[in-house]
Amino acid sequence: MMKQYKRIILCGLLFVAVSTFMFSAKKKKAASKAKSWEESYAELTASTFEMAQEFFELGMTCYSEKEYKDAADYLKTAFELYDVSENYEVVVDNALKVFFELNDYPEKYDNSFFDLKLDVLMSGIQASENARLYLSSEKEDVMQKALPLYYATVSLCAEYKDPKSAFYYSELSRSRGFLDEIGIETGLTLDGITDEQRKQYRELSKQIQSTTKKIAEQNSKPKDKVDANALTKYKDELAEKNKKLSELEAQILEYEPRFEWFKNPEPVDFQEARKWCGNNCVILEYVIWDDDKTKKINPYCLVISNRKVVCVPLDSEFDFSGASRQFRELLINRKSLADKELNEQSRILYEKLIAPVLLEIPFKAYDLVIVPDGAISFIPFDVLSEDGKTFLGSLFNLSMSPSVSVSMMTSSKDYTFSEKMLGIGNAIYSTEDDGTDRAFTMKFLSKASAPASSANSRENLLKKYVEAEDAGHYFATKNISWCNIPGTGEEIHNIQKNVFGKDLFQIVETSKATEQTIKELSESKKLADYSVIHFACHGYYDIDYPQMSSIVFGEVSTDVDSRKGQDGYLTLSEAAVLNLNADLVNLSACQTGLAKIQKGEGMSGLVRSFLIAGARKVGVTLWCVDDEATCEFMTRMYSKVNDYGMTYQEAYAVTKEEFRNIEKWSSPYYWAAFILYE
């Protein structure tokens, strides 16, 4: 009954509110709708959702008429009425309208509109959170629509000097993007979850999705068509199902705490992040919205030290994506450090990414952890320089992070030390070639036998395979094949011979270098016995569907339809559920779609997967460096850890410095590609 009384009161309030504004055409239209509500309120068939829509339209109308106080009040009421578990698309769209369109008002209303914008953005985020959890078949669309909300919230909090909230929403956006790529279904495959729990979870999720859609269908109807009794019934059912799901999740987490990372991980507190930095470390967390399909959102860098968290504004007119691509192309073309064009591009990126934050970096700091975003994930920060002589990598020990929350999670784990190490390489990718240097290994084919199809039908087919998590047919449809890279065999044998020895460094190669081998080692828990796992294999960072980014193994040498067991592609979701206990997972031969790179989701997602699976650090390669240089770099780097007791962060930095001072390897092409994530 209380809900019914509330509806009567709100309908009356809405009518009275709009009736006071009867002059402009817009206000007459709003008043007409409010009148309709008032006349039918006694029927109690009006949904709060439709009432919220009327308040929203009234608020926007008042804003256009410069009735700022009324606009803020009505819009606040609208978002209080929205049930964030229903019609998430409308809530998200309207929240973004408020953020983008309400920017021209007298200064005295600053606080009111800041509070309003923050409230509505949070409502939109909550709506998308609920939809992401329960509309599993639409999760990709949910995050695509909602991601601007997170960036907008960071920008708003930064603008109004609220670094604590800016950090929270920046971290939240990174975890949600990853969850979009792998999903809850991946978490349900973890070893600690029983078959019965999986069955219950899937059934409850299915019921919640069905009930949520029924509520949305009722709310989308005209008020005189809404079945009030059915709507109440559905809402009660939804509450009951959510309660049961929460109880089931608590049971699962008791025995499989990793499941939290696949469901709804909470970011770390910014005070904990400050403590994690200690006296000598600073975190640079970049928040750069790079999507020309939406309006501009101001970029920031969050500088985190043990002293404070500061939001530093970056140049909102600068093309970070374009500059990153240009810089990367110069590096891959083996330009020397003396090249004017390379130096100029390095200087520009230094000016836009590093110079604005320098004053916030404590003098004592020598470790720099960079949390990149978008296209800047694919540039080596080591090579950035103000003057072409002193490089950032010479000033700091650099490492990267997919998010502070993940890095802190991995560093807080209890690792059982093991002297055993594993090298996987020299896989058989093709029975038709003798192999080539890894710098020229991936082919995009146009097979004569492939059926003719339009771009749309091909895209539909790719999407179908993505939804089915069928990487084998996905890559076959993309017409990508892989050449043998015998240099990877030389690499792992050289590391074994010159650094660790046969007793400590086990090699898996040729016909045994398969996805099946890795999964069998994981299932038997033997993979967790290795402190270092060195993948000298093909890798692929997919920008179209980041969740298909993979480490590639020997199964791909056979036709996709004749493969038994595994398809040869270890995807993000598969990597995330491996049983690891490694100090380092090194991905030393990865390849990327160079010309198309725009965002960093594929690479950061693959890194995050290995970190969640149990790796403390992950080494990646930004582009394919030739065999000789890769072998030399890896051997030197491991030697510094094994022989001199350096950390991996120190070993990477010292090895790069050595390469810079050797004429043969001085071009950043040979050393800048190797970066360390933690």
XYZ file of C-alpha atoms in Angstrom:
678
model
C 0.000 0.000 0.000
C 2.853 2.410 0.728
C 4.018 2.175 -2.894
C 0.490 2.955 -4.078
C 0.238 6.017 -1.827
C 3.660 7.131 -3.038
C 2.498 6.905 -6.631
C -0.636 8.950 -5.879
C 1.415 11.639 -4.153
C 4.038 11.735 -6.903
C 1.406 11.951 -9.622
C -0.185 14.860 -7.836
C 3.172 16.556 -7.303
C 4.056 16.129 -10.934
C 0.782 17.669 -12.047
C 1.130 20.612 -9.656
C 4.747 21.156 -10.686
C 4.051 21.261 -14.375
C 0.838 23.227 -13.985
C 2.850 26.190 -12.712
C 4.588 26.407 -16.116
C 2.004 26.826 -18.876
C 3.576 29.366 -21.196
C 6.013 27.782 -23.633
C 5.122 25.041 -26.078
C 7.541 22.654 -24.375
C 6.018 23.315 -20.994
C 2.502 22.905 -22.336
C 3.517 19.504 -23.704
C 4.962 18.483 -20.348
C 1.919 19.831 -18.541
C -0.373 17.882 -20.833
C 1.408 14.655 -19.934
C 1.291 15.507 -16.239
C -2.430 16.227 -16.564
C -2.901 12.792 -18.050
C -1.118 11.285 -15.068
C -3.246 13.258 -12.606
C -6.487 12.196 -14.249
C -5.656 8.504 -14.087
C -3.726 8.262 -10.839
C -6.685 6.744 -9.029
C -6.438 3.706 -11.283
C -2.983 3.009 -9.760
C -1.747 1.587 -13.045
C 1.062 4.043 -13.588
C 4.551 2.533 -13.217
C 7.210 4.484 -11.363
C 9.385 4.097 -14.455
C 7.000 6.079 -16.634
C 6.653 8.658 -13.886
C 10.437 8.924 -13.801
C 10.446 9.549 -17.539
C 7.982 12.411 -17.118
C 10.059 13.980 -14.358
C 13.145 13.622 -16.557
C 11.490 15.405 -19.473
C 10.221 18.116 -17.154
C 13.708 18.610 -15.701
C 15.291 18.942 -19.143
C 12.548 21.368 -20.177
C 13.133 23.523 -17.107
C 16.867 23.551 -17.827
C 16.277 24.765 -21.381
C 14.106 27.531 -19.912
C 16.911 28.442 -17.450
C 14.877 27.377 -14.427
C 18.002 25.805 -12.965
C 16.864 25.018 -9.441
C 13.677 23.340 -10.648
C 15.623 21.463 -13.313
C 18.004 20.024 -10.721
C 15.152 19.073 -8.386
C 13.064 17.340 -11.061
C 16.008 15.484 -12.558
C 17.046 14.289 -9.120
C 13.513 13.013 -8.532
C 13.537 11.264 -11.910
C 16.652 9.251 -11.101
C 15.365 8.452 -7.619
C 12.295 6.939 -9.266
C 14.165 4.888 -11.839
C 14.432 1.307 -10.702
C 18.037 0.666 -11.672
C 17.427 -3.057 -12.171
C 15.076 -2.326 -15.081
C 15.378 -0.525 -18.430
C 19.078 0.066 -17.931
C 19.513 1.479 -21.455
C 17.181 4.401 -20.743
C 18.850 5.126 -17.405
C 22.325 5.041 -19.012
C 21.278 7.221 -21.961
C 19.578 9.784 -19.733
C 22.524 9.904 -17.335
C 24.866 10.696 -20.237
C 22.463 13.370 -21.496
C 22.632 15.088 -18.120
C 26.456 14.887 -18.097
C 27.003 16.125 -21.652
C 24.168 18.649 -22.049
C 23.935 20.394 -18.683
C 27.100 22.490 -18.767
C 25.942 26.086 -19.164
C 24.574 27.459 -15.905
C 25.419 30.275 -13.446
C 28.341 29.636 -11.108
C 26.110 29.668 -8.027
C 24.583 26.379 -9.187
C 27.958 24.610 -9.499
C 27.562 22.481 -6.382
C 23.954 21.587 -7.147
C 24.746 20.381 -10.642
C 27.914 18.581 -9.542
C 25.870 16.633 -6.985
C 23.162 16.013 -9.570
C 25.571 14.773 -12.240
C 27.384 12.513 -9.817
C 24.090 11.044 -8.598
C 22.757 10.366 -12.094
C 26.047 8.889 -13.326
C 26.072 6.567 -10.327
C 22.472 5.579 -11.095
C 23.508 4.753 -14.649
C 26.493 2.741 -13.435
C 24.316 0.814 -10.984
C 21.797 0.084 -13.724
C 24.537 -1.256 -15.987
C 26.060 -3.275 -13.129
C 22.755 -5.074 -12.598
C 22.264 -5.604 -16.316
C 25.818 -6.916 -16.730
C 25.295 -9.494 -14.012
C 21.953 -10.816 -15.166
C 21.636 -10.110 -18.884
C 24.546 -12.391 -19.674
C 23.614 -12.841 -23.325
C 23.829 -9.067 -23.805
C 26.848 -8.332 -21.594
C 28.956 -6.979 -24.446
C 26.295 -4.434 -25.387
C 25.814 -3.525 -21.717
C 29.455 -2.534 -21.224
C 29.736 -0.778 -24.576
C 26.833 1.449 -23.604
C 27.946 1.955 -20.023
C 31.707 2.479 -20.360
C 31.414 6.245 -21.061
C 29.658 6.569 -17.683
C 32.785 5.436 -15.843
C 35.027 7.829 -17.757
C 32.535 10.653 -17.286
C 32.451 9.991 -13.544
C 36.259 10.026 -13.308
C 36.364 13.279 -15.266
C 33.668 14.867 -13.096
C 35.328 13.827 -9.827
C 38.721 15.007 -11.072
C 37.302 18.354 -12.146
C 35.797 18.887 -8.691
C 38.974 17.811 -6.844
C 37.730 14.464 -5.573
C 40.706 12.142 -6.282
C 39.394 9.382 -4.010
C 36.253 8.895 -6.110
C 38.146 9.421 -9.377
C 40.513 6.587 -8.457
C 37.628 4.316 -7.443
C 35.757 4.720 -10.731
C 38.920 4.474 -12.818
C 39.713 1.124 -11.217
C 36.083 0.038 -11.503
C 36.042 0.748 -15.249
C 39.127 -1.425 -15.793
C 37.695 -4.408 -13.973
C 34.343 -4.076 -15.748
C 35.984 -3.968 -19.151
C 37.808 -7.192 -18.333
C 34.659 -8.856 -17.006
C 32.942 -7.961 -20.253
C 35.651 -9.907 -22.073
C 35.542 -13.093 -19.993
C 32.245 -13.100 -18.089
C 30.877 -14.962 -15.094
C 30.603 -18.190 -17.074
C 34.397 -18.413 -17.079
C 34.463 -18.131 -13.299
C 32.056 -21.047 -13.022
C 34.699 -23.334 -14.547
C 37.036 -22.845 -11.562
C 38.025 -26.077 -9.822
C 36.523 -25.185 -6.435
C 32.957 -24.941 -7.761
C 30.825 -28.095 -7.828
C 28.686 -29.208 -10.768
C 25.549 -28.716 -8.667
C 26.559 -25.136 -7.800
C 27.220 -24.411 -11.474
C 23.793 -25.764 -12.377
C 22.048 -23.716 -9.672
C 23.930 -20.548 -10.605
C 23.080 -20.821 -14.288
C 19.435 -21.578 -13.584
C 19.033 -18.670 -11.158
C 20.787 -16.303 -13.579
C 18.487 -17.446 -16.362
C 15.412 -16.868 -14.182
C 16.654 -13.423 -13.131
C 17.276 -12.474 -16.754
C 13.790 -13.626 -17.753
C 12.080 -11.799 -14.876
C 14.079 -8.608 -15.493
C 12.955 -8.592 -19.119
C 9.327 -9.069 -18.074
C 9.587 -6.038 -15.796
C 11.175 -4.003 -18.596
C 8.389 -5.034 -20.979
C 5.734 -3.836 -18.521
C 7.550 -0.549 -17.963
C 7.785 0.084 -21.692
C 4.003 -0.094 -22.125
C 1.677 2.918 -22.081
C 0.367 3.472 -18.563
C -3.128 2.230 -19.357
C -1.679 -1.063 -20.619
C 0.519 -1.772 -17.583
C -0.579 -4.794 -15.537
C 0.085 -3.478 -12.034
C -0.479 -6.845 -10.361
C 1.880 -8.606 -12.750
C 4.496 -5.883 -12.278
C 4.366 -6.271 -8.496
C 4.580 -10.050 -8.833
C 7.629 -9.850 -11.104
C 9.417 -7.454 -8.759
C 8.808 -9.741 -5.786
C 10.092 -12.698 -7.812
C 13.191 -10.741 -8.799
C 13.961 -9.859 -5.185
C 13.606 -13.498 -4.134
C 15.828 -14.792 -6.956
C 18.493 -12.178 -6.199
C 18.487 -13.247 -2.557
C 18.978 -16.903 -3.493
C 21.781 -16.012 -5.893
C 23.569 -13.982 -3.213
C 23.379 -16.928 -0.815
C 24.769 -19.262 -3.478
C 27.618 -16.857 -4.263
C 28.560 -16.773 -0.575
C 28.784 -20.581 -0.574
C 30.957 -20.580 -3.701
C 33.331 -17.900 -2.412
C 33.945 -19.867 0.784
C 35.711 -22.589 -1.212
C 36.761 -20.710 -4.374
C 37.677 -17.090 -3.506
C 38.963 -16.485 -7.061
C 35.330 -16.417 -8.209
C 35.048 -12.864 -6.878
C 37.362 -11.702 -9.687
C 34.930 -13.028 -12.288
C 31.789 -11.628 -10.740
C 31.966 -8.263 -9.053
C 35.448 -7.337 -7.786
C 35.641 -4.179 -5.725
C 38.559 -1.804 -6.364
C 41.108 -1.310 -3.623
C 40.808 1.704 -1.374
C 42.991 4.614 -2.453
C 44.562 4.775 1.008
C 45.704 1.170 0.574
C 47.100 2.080 -2.841
C 49.127 4.864 -1.235
C 50.546 2.474 1.363
C 51.403 -0.020 -1.381
C 53.600 2.600 -3.060
C 55.954 2.853 -0.087
C 58.646 5.515 -0.145
C 60.091 4.843 -3.585
C 57.216 3.988 -5.928
C 54.753 6.182 -7.819
C 51.773 5.042 -9.887
C 50.650 6.908 -13.008
C 47.124 5.774 -13.861
C 45.924 7.211 -17.183
C 42.238 7.721 -17.935
C 41.854 8.540 -21.631
C 38.502 8.128 -23.362
C 39.273 7.567 -27.024
C 36.050 6.956 -28.908
C 34.854 9.237 -31.679
C 31.331 7.779 -31.426
C 30.592 9.782 -28.283
C 31.236 13.320 -27.153
C 34.603 14.262 -25.708
C 35.429 13.379 -22.103
C 38.421 15.159 -20.578
C 41.516 12.946 -20.018
C 43.413 12.764 -16.724
C 46.375 11.083 -15.117
C 45.939 9.976 -11.502
C 49.279 10.263 -9.705
C 49.430 8.011 -6.650
C 52.260 8.143 -4.130
C 52.500 7.442 -0.411
C 51.858 11.155 0.125
C 48.655 11.693 -1.857
C 46.513 11.037 -4.912
C 46.352 13.872 -7.436
C 44.234 14.199 -10.588
C 46.345 15.877 -13.267
C 44.467 17.132 -16.352
C 45.889 16.207 -19.758
C 45.479 17.947 -23.102
C 41.859 17.300 -24.120
C 42.544 18.325 -27.743
C 45.480 15.969 -28.275
C 45.075 12.839 -30.417
C 46.635 10.250 -28.097
C 45.615 7.358 -30.330
C 47.033 8.836 -33.533
C 50.292 9.925 -31.906
C 50.745 6.506 -30.302
C 50.279 4.721 -33.615
C 52.736 7.027 -35.383
C 55.366 6.594 -32.653
C 54.965 2.840 -32.679
C 55.339 2.622 -36.463
C 58.619 4.546 -36.295
C 59.930 2.136 -33.663
C 58.935 -0.958 -35.620
C 60.649 0.451 -38.714
C 63.906 0.245 -36.736
C 64.573 3.950 -36.539
C 67.618 4.831 -34.476
C 67.582 7.068 -31.430
C 69.247 9.733 -33.573
C 66.342 9.827 -36.019
C 64.748 13.291 -35.957
C 61.209 12.087 -36.600
C 61.421 9.474 -33.837
C 62.883 12.001 -31.412
C 60.169 14.519 -32.206
C 57.379 11.998 -31.676
C 59.027 10.851 -28.449
C 59.227 14.454 -27.268
C 55.567 15.132 -28.102
C 54.332 12.103 -26.181
C 56.627 12.976 -23.279
C 55.184 16.481 -23.265
C 51.592 15.190 -23.238
C 51.922 12.165 -20.940
C 54.878 12.758 -18.606
C 55.632 16.482 -18.333
C 52.230 17.363 -16.771
C 52.782 14.923 -13.876
C 56.491 15.456 -13.103
C 55.902 17.923 -10.282
C 53.738 15.345 -8.482
C 56.445 12.637 -8.484
C 58.446 12.694 -5.205
C 62.176 13.249 -5.568
C 63.013 9.931 -3.847
C 60.927 7.812 -6.214
C 62.779 5.497 -8.578
C 60.088 2.882 -9.343
C 57.354 3.996 -11.726
C 54.265 1.826 -12.268
C 52.255 2.925 -15.292
C 48.602 1.949 -15.710
C 47.967 2.728 -19.391
C 44.652 3.186 -21.142
C 43.607 2.727 -24.750
C 46.199 3.110 -27.484
C 48.987 4.202 -25.139
C 49.021 0.595 -23.861
C 51.014 -0.256 -26.989
C 53.814 2.286 -26.666
C 57.050 1.748 -24.693
C 57.271 4.515 -22.104
C 61.011 3.775 -21.751
C 61.718 5.650 -24.984
C 59.875 8.863 -24.095
C 62.290 11.752 -23.768
C 62.171 15.506 -23.405
C 65.473 16.167 -25.170
C 66.272 12.993 -27.145
C 69.131 12.183 -24.765
C 67.684 11.312 -21.359
C 64.954 8.688 -21.591
C 62.283 7.900 -19.035
C 63.630 4.354 -18.758
C 66.984 5.773 -17.662
C 65.391 7.806 -14.885
C 63.086 5.164 -13.400
C 62.628 1.418 -13.124
C 59.470 1.090 -15.194
C 56.753 -1.522 -14.998
C 53.179 -1.609 -16.227
C 49.926 -2.630 -14.583
C 46.459 -3.466 -15.952
C 45.041 -1.932 -12.762
C 46.281 -1.083 -9.289
C 43.706 -3.419 -7.741
C 45.048 -6.413 -9.672
C 48.681 -5.528 -8.943
C 47.971 -5.241 -5.233
C 46.070 -8.526 -5.299
C 48.974 -10.383 -6.896
C 51.589 -8.827 -4.604
C 49.598 -9.795 -1.495
C 49.330 -13.482 -2.434
C 51.366 -16.090 -0.627
C 53.623 -17.696 -3.216
C 55.339 -21.011 -2.643
C 58.872 -20.644 -3.961
C 60.014 -23.226 -6.495
C 63.318 -23.538 -8.338
C 61.645 -25.264 -11.284
C 61.035 -23.345 -14.511
C 59.261 -24.198 -17.748
C 59.996 -23.110 -21.307
C 57.460 -23.739 -24.083
C 58.456 -23.056 -27.679
C 59.312 -24.292 -31.154
C 55.714 -25.419 -31.647
C 54.695 -26.954 -34.962
C 52.422 -24.299 -36.453
C 52.592 -25.490 -40.040
C 53.557 -28.677 -41.872
C 54.135 -26.716 -45.085
C 57.058 -24.390 -44.277
C 60.503 -24.565 -42.727
C 59.902 -21.505 -40.619
C 61.044 -17.919 -40.589
C 62.186 -15.181 -38.255
C 59.494 -14.265 -35.759
C 59.356 -10.711 -37.097
C 57.616 -12.038 -40.213
C 55.415 -14.861 -39.010
C 51.705 -14.138 -39.311
C 49.854 -14.405 -42.603
C 46.477 -12.996 -43.535
C 45.305 -15.361 -46.237
C 42.746 -15.151 -49.008
C 42.157 -18.819 -49.617
C 40.660 -19.776 -52.948
C 38.668 -22.456 -51.185
C 37.044 -20.018 -48.803
C 33.384 -19.376 -49.608
C 32.557 -15.964 -50.991
C 30.668 -13.885 -48.458
C 29.826 -10.289 -47.799
C 31.515 -8.304 -45.064
C 28.290 -8.362 -43.053
C 27.839 -12.122 -43.230
C 31.506 -12.632 -42.317
C 31.112 -10.320 -39.347
C 27.986 -12.189 -38.246
C 29.898 -15.450 -38.487
C 32.771 -14.062 -36.417
C 30.344 -12.821 -33.778
C 28.694 -16.231 -33.651
C 32.047 -17.906 -32.958
C 32.901 -15.294 -30.324
C 29.633 -15.953 -28.495
C 30.295 -19.701 -28.692
C 33.901 -19.140 -27.496
C 35.039 -21.093 -30.558
C 38.484 -19.607 -31.184
C 39.433 -22.239 -33.754
C 36.668 -21.382 -36.203
C 36.964 -17.678 -35.331
C 40.590 -17.499 -36.530
C 39.871 -19.796 -39.465
C 37.136 -17.379 -40.571
C 39.608 -14.504 -40.228
C 41.890 -16.477 -42.561
C 44.889 -16.193 -40.272
C 47.556 -18.879 -40.388
C 50.805 -19.193 -38.480
C 54.342 -19.935 -39.660
C 56.864 -21.990 -37.748
C 59.378 -19.953 -35.741
C 62.395 -22.204 -35.062
C 64.149 -19.301 -33.353
C 61.895 -19.868 -30.351
C 63.487 -23.286 -29.908
C 66.946 -21.729 -29.917
C 65.701 -19.182 -27.386
C 64.483 -21.640 -24.758
C 67.494 -23.940 -25.229
C 69.842 -20.961 -24.839
C 68.134 -19.937 -21.588
C 68.417 -23.508 -20.335
C 72.074 -23.909 -21.341
C 73.450 -20.497 -20.342
C 71.328 -19.557 -17.335
C 69.398 -22.187 -15.399
C 70.595 -25.616 -16.536
C 68.654 -28.749 -17.446
C 67.771 -29.663 -13.871
C 65.882 -26.431 -13.226
C 64.622 -25.384 -16.661
C 62.334 -27.941 -18.300
C 61.605 -27.592 -22.025
C 58.371 -28.489 -23.833
C 58.707 -28.160 -27.603
C 57.719 -29.368 -31.100
C 54.793 -31.805 -31.019
C 54.337 -31.408 -27.253
C 54.056 -27.602 -27.362
C 50.267 -27.685 -27.391
C 47.338 -26.152 -25.572
C 46.430 -29.672 -24.462
C 49.780 -30.018 -22.674
C 49.299 -26.730 -20.810
C 45.789 -27.623 -19.695
C 46.812 -31.103 -18.574
C 49.626 -29.606 -16.491
C 47.141 -27.141 -15.000
C 44.490 -29.750 -14.206
C 47.066 -31.967 -12.508
C 48.299 -28.928 -10.516
C 51.809 -29.511 -11.925
C 51.778 -26.128 -13.706
C 51.784 -24.510 -10.263
C 55.180 -26.122 -9.568
C 56.988 -23.671 -11.880
C 58.194 -20.277 -10.671
C 58.845 -19.140 -14.257
C 56.787 -20.079 -17.319
C 58.340 -18.820 -20.541
C 56.027 -18.918 -23.572
C 58.136 -18.558 -26.732
C 55.003 -18.851 -28.831
C 52.831 -16.896 -31.187
C 50.341 -14.589 -29.558
C 47.586 -12.416 -30.917
C 45.942 -9.327 -29.434
C 42.546 -8.983 -31.071
C 41.136 -5.456 -31.252
C 37.807 -6.446 -32.796
C 36.963 -8.892 -30.029
C 39.530 -8.530 -27.209
C 38.231 -11.677 -25.515
C 39.641 -13.701 -28.440
C 43.207 -12.534 -27.755
C 45.243 -15.715 -27.403
C 48.507 -17.541 -26.958
C 48.823 -19.850 -29.979
C 49.939 -23.489 -29.805
C 50.662 -26.412 -32.111
C 47.102 -27.639 -32.641
C 46.691 -24.920 -35.287
C 48.889 -26.908 -37.697
C 45.908 -29.119 -38.551
C 42.597 -28.197 -40.142
C 40.247 -26.723 -37.572
C 37.543 -29.343 -38.094
C 39.973 -32.224 -37.591
C 41.418 -31.010 -34.287
C 40.730 -33.231 -31.318
C 40.350 -31.749 -27.860
C 41.829 -28.247 -27.873
C 41.825 -25.777 -30.774
C 45.321 -24.381 -30.131
C 44.218 -20.943 -28.921
C 44.558 -20.235 -25.196
C 42.138 -17.316 -24.866
C 41.688 -14.781 -22.064
C 39.003 -16.812 -20.342
C 41.023 -20.034 -20.561
C 44.207 -18.394 -19.263
C 42.351 -16.879 -16.304
C 41.404 -20.277 -14.846
C 44.831 -21.920 -15.111
C 46.365 -23.047 -11.822
C 49.552 -20.972 -11.564
C 51.998 -20.114 -8.814
C 54.577 -18.305 -10.930
C 56.800 -15.379 -10.087
C 56.900 -14.619 -13.820
C 54.903 -15.639 -16.875
C 56.817 -14.406 -19.913
C 55.088 -14.024 -23.301
C 58.166 -13.487 -25.427
C 56.979 -13.861 -29.030
C 53.634 -12.134 -29.238
C 52.303 -10.602 -32.416
C 49.702 -7.916 -32.918
C 47.581 -6.477 -35.700
C 49.959 -3.547 -36.027
C 48.139 -1.184 -38.366
C 44.840 -1.456 -36.551
C 45.889 -0.903 -32.962
C 43.536 1.519 -31.251
C 42.886 0.189 -27.766
C 44.783 -1.922 -25.281
C 42.026 -4.231 -24.065
C 43.346 -7.368 -25.753
C 46.829 -7.117 -24.289
C 45.854 -5.836 -20.844
C 43.129 -8.486 -20.698
C 45.603 -11.270 -21.461
C 47.978 -9.896 -18.840
C 45.189 -9.653 -16.273
C 44.127 -13.229 -16.999
C 47.566 -14.598 -16.132
C 47.768 -12.405 -13.021
C 44.390 -13.633 -11.784
C 45.429 -17.217 -12.560
C 48.349 -16.875 -10.156
C 51.270 -15.112 -11.847
C 52.986 -12.360 -9.894
C 54.396 -10.655 -12.998
C 53.812 -10.985 -16.737
C 56.344 -10.080 -19.419
C 54.912 -9.109 -22.805
C 56.262 -8.053 -26.178
C 54.759 -5.001 -27.884
C 55.896 -6.135 -31.327
C 57.832 -9.085 -32.730
C 61.550 -8.488 -32.349
C 63.831 -10.650 -34.484
C 65.063 -13.982 -33.160
C 68.660 -13.075 -32.362
C 67.777 -9.938 -30.407
C 64.984 -11.665 -28.464
C 67.236 -14.565 -27.507
C 70.004 -12.185 -26.400
C 67.638 -9.988 -24.378
C 65.954 -12.872 -22.562
C 69.242 -14.605 -21.747
C 70.765 -11.412 -20.340
C 67.622 -10.571 -18.375
C 67.307 -14.003 -16.734
C 71.044 -14.037 -15.966
C 70.712 -10.852 -13.949
C 67.964 -12.404 -11.841
C 69.694 -15.777 -11.442
C 73.323 -14.666 -11.050
C 73.020 -11.256 -9.365
C 69.754 -11.515 -7.432
C 68.081 -8.612 -9.232
C 64.320 -8.242 -9.258
C 62.686 -8.705 -12.642
C 61.915 -4.995 -12.735
C 65.602 -4.183 -12.196
C 66.733 -6.861 -14.650
C 64.525 -5.486 -17.427
C 65.791 -1.943 -16.825
C 69.486 -2.904 -16.727
C 69.225 -5.120 -19.818
C 67.601 -2.304 -21.775
C 70.350 0.066 -20.705
C 72.940 -2.429 -21.931
C 71.203 -2.742 -25.299
C 71.091 1.048 -25.663
C 74.872 1.132 -25.321
C 75.636 -1.669 -27.791
C 75.750 -0.341 -31.332
C 74.225 -3.483 -32.833
C 71.199 -3.337 -30.525
C 70.945 0.408 -29.859
C 67.806 0.985 -31.936
C 64.772 0.865 -29.597
C 63.240 -1.640 -32.004
C 65.460 -4.294 -30.381
C 64.774 -3.575 -26.705
C 61.818 -1.251 -26.147
C 59.233 -3.912 -27.061
C 59.932 -5.923 -23.897
C 57.868 -4.669 -20.976
C 56.904 -6.029 -17.586
C 53.419 -6.029 -16.055
C 52.808 -6.583 -12.364
